[in-house]
PDB file of C-alpha atoms in Angstrom:
ATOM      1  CA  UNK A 536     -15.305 -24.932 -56.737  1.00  0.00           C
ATOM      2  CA  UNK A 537     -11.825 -25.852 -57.351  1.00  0.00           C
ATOM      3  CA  UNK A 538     -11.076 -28.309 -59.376  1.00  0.00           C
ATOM      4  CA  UNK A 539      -7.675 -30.440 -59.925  1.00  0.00           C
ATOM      5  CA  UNK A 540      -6.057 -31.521 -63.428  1.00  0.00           C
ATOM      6  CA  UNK A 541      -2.877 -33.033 -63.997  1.00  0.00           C
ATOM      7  CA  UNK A 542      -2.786 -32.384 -67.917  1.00  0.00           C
ATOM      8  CA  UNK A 543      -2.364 -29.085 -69.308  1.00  0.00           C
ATOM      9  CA  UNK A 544      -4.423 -29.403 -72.307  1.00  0.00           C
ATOM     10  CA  UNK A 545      -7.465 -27.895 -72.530  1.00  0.00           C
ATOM     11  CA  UNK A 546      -6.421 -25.105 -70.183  1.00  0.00           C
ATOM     12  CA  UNK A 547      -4.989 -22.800 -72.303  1.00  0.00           C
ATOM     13  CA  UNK A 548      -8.600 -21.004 -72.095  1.00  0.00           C
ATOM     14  CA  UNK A 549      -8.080 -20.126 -68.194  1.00  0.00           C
ATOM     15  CA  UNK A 550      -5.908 -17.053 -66.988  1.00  0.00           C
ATOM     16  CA  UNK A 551      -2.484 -17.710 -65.333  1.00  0.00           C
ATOM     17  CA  UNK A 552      -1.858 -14.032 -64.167  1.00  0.00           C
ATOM     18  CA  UNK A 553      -0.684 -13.433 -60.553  1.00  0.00           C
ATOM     19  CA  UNK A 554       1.975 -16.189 -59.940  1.00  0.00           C
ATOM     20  CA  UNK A 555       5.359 -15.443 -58.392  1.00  0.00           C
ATOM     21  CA  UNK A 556       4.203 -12.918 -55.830  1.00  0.00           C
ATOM     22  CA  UNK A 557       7.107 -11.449 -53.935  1.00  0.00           C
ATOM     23  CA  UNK A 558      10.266 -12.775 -56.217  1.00  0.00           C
ATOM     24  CA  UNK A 559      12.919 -11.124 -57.338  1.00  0.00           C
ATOM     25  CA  UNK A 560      12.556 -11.553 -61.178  1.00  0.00           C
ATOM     26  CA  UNK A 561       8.908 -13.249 -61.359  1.00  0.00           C
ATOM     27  CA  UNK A 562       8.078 -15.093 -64.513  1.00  0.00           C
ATOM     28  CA  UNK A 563       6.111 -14.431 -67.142  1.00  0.00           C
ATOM     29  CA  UNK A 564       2.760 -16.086 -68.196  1.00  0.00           C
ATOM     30  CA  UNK A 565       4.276 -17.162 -71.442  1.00  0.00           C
ATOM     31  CA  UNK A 566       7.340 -18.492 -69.390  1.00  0.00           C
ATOM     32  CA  UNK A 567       4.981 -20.138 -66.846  1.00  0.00           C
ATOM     33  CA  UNK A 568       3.429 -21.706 -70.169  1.00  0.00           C
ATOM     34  CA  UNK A 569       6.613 -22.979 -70.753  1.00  0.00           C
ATOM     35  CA  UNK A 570       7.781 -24.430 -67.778  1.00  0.00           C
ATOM     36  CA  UNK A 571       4.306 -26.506 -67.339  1.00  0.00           C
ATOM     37  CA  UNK A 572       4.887 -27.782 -70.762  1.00  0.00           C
ATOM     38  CA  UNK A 573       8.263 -28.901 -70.484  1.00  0.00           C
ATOM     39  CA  UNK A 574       7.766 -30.375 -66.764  1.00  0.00           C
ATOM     40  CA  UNK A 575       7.957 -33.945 -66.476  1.00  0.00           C
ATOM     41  CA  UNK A 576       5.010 -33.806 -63.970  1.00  0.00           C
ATOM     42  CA  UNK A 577       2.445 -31.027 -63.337  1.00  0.00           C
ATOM     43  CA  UNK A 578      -0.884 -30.359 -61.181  1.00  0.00           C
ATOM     44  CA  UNK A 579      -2.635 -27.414 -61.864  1.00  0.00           C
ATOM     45  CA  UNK A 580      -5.564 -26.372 -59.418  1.00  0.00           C
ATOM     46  CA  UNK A 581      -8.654 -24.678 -61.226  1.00  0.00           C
ATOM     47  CA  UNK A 582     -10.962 -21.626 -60.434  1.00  0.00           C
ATOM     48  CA  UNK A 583     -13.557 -22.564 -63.891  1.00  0.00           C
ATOM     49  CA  UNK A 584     -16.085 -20.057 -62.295  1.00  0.00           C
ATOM     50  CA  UNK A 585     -13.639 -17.673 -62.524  1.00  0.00           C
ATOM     51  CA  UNK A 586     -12.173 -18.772 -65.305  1.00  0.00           C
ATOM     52  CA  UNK A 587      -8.658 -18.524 -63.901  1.00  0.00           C
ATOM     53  CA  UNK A 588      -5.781 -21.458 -62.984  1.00  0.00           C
ATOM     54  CA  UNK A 589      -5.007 -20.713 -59.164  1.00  0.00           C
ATOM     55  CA  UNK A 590      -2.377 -23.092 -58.211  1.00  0.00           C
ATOM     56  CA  UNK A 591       0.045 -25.081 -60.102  1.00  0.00           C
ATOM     57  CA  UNK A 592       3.162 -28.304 -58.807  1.00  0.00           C
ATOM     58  CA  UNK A 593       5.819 -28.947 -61.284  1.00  0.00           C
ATOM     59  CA  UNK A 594       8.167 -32.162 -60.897  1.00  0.00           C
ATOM     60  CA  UNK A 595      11.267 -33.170 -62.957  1.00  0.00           C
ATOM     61  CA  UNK A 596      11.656 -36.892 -63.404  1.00  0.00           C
ATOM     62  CA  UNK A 597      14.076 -39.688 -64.951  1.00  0.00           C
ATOM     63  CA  UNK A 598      10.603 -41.426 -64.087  1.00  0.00           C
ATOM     64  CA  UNK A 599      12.681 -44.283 -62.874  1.00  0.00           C
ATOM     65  CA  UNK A 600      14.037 -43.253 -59.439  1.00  0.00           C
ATOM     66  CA  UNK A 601      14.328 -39.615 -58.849  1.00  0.00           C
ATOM     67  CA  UNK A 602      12.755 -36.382 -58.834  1.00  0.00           C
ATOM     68  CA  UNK A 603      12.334 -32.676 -57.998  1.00  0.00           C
ATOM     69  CA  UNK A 604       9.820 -30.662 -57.265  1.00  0.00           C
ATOM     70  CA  UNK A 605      10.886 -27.132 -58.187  1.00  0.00           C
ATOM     71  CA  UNK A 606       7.327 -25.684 -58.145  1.00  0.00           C
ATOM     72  CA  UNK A 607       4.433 -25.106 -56.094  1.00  0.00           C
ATOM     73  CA  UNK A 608       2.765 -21.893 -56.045  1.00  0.00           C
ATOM     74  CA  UNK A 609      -1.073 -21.404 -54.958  1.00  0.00           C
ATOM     75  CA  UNK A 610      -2.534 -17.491 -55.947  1.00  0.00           C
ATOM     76  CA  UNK A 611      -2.253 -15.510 -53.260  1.00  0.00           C
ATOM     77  CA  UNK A 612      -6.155 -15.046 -52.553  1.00  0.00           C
ATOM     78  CA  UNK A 613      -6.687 -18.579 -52.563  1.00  0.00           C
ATOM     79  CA  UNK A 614      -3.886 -19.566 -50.303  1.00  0.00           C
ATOM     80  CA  UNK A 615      -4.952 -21.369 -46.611  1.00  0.00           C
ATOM     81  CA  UNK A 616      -7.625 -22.952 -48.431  1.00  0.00           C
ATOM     82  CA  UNK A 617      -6.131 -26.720 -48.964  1.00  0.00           C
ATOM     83  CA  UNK A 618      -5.464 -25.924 -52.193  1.00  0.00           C
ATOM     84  CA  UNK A 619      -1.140 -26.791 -51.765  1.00  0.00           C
ATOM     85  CA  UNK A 620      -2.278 -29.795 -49.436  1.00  0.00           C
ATOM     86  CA  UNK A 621      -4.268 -31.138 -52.232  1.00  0.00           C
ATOM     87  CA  UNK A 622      -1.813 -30.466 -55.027  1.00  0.00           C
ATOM     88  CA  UNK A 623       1.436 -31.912 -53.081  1.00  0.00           C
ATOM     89  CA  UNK A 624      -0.749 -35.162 -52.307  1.00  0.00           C
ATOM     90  CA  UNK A 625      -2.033 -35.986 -55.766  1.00  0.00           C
ATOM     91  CA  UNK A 626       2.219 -34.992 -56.982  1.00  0.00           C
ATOM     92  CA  UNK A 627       3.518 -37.263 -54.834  1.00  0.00           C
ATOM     93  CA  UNK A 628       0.897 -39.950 -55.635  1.00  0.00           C
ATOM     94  CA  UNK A 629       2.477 -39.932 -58.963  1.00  0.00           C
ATOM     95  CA  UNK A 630       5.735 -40.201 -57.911  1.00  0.00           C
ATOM     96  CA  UNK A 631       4.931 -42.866 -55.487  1.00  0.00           C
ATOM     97  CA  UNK A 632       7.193 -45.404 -56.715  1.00  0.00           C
ATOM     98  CA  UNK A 633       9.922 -42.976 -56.758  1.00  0.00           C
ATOM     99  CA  UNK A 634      12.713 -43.813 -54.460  1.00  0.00           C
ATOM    100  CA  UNK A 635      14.111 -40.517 -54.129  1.00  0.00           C
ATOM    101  CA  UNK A 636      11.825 -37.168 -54.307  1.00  0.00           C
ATOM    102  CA  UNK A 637      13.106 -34.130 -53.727  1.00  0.00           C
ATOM    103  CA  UNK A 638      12.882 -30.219 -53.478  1.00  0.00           C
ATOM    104  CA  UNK A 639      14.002 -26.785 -52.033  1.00  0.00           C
ATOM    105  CA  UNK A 640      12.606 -24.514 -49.989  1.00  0.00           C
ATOM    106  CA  UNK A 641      12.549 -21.409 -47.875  1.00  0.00           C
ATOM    107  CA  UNK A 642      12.872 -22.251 -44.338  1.00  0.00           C
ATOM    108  CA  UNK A 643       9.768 -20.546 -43.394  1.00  0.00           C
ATOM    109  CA  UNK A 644       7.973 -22.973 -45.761  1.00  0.00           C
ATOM    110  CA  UNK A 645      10.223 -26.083 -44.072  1.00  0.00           C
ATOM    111  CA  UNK A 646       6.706 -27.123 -41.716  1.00  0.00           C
ATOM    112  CA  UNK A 647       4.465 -26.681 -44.661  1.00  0.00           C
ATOM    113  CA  UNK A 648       6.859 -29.563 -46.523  1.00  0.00           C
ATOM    114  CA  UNK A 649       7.405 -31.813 -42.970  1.00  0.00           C
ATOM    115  CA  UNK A 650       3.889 -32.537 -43.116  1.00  0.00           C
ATOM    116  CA  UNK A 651       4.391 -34.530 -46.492  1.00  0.00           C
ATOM    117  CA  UNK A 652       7.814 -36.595 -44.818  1.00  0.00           C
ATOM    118  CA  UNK A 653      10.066 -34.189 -46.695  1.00  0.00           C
ATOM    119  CA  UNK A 654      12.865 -33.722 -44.461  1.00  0.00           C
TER     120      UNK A 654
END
C-alpha cells in the first residue's frame, strides 16, 4: 500500500535509490536529500512494505502568488499506477490559492500535465 506524506521527517529510514531514470547527469540520493529539504513544497509517495520512497513533487514558492513545480518523478516500477495523479492533486491542493503555478516539461509528458489545467 502506498502511502502519501507531505513532510519529510521521519523518512529518512526509507530508501530513495532509483530516481532520475534516463537523464543526462541524474542526481544523487544525498542531492535528492537536498533538494526535498530545501523545497518550499514537497509530496513524497511511500512503499513502507518495502521500505522504499517511490515517488516524490517538489514546488518552489514566494507562498504568496507564484510557484514552480520543478519535480515530479514516480520509480519506474511503480509508474501507471496513480501514483503522479495522486501526488500532482494533493501539490496543487496546497498551492490552491496560488494565482500563478507553474512548470516545465517534455512534450511527450504535455497530456499527462493538461489533465491538471496546466497549459
Amino acid at each position: 500500500m502506498i502511502q502519501y506524506h507531505d513532510a519529510f521527517e521521519g523518512i529518512e529510514q526509507y530508501s530513495l535509490d532509483g530516481f532520475f531514470v534516463g537523464w543526462k547527469k541524474p542526481l544523487s540520493v544525498v542531492q535528492l536529500r537536498e533538494l526535498l529539504g530545501n523545497s518550499t513544497y514537497k509530496g513524497l509517495a511511500v512503499d513502507k512494505a518495502k521500505g522504499k520512497v517511490v515517488g516524490i513533487i517538489t514546488a518552489l514558492s514566494d507562498k504568496v502568488n507564484w510557484a514552480f513545480i520543478p519535480y515530479l518523478e514516480v520509480l519506474p516500477e511503480y509508474q501507471s499506477q496513480g501514483i503522479g495523479k495522486e501526488l500532482m492533486r494533493e501539490m496543487l491542493d496546497k498551492l490552491g490559492n496560488l494565482n500563478c503555478v507553474d512548470l516545465t516539461c517534455d512534450s511527450e509528458m504535455q497530456p499527462f500535465y493538461e489533465q491538471f489545467g496546466m497549459l
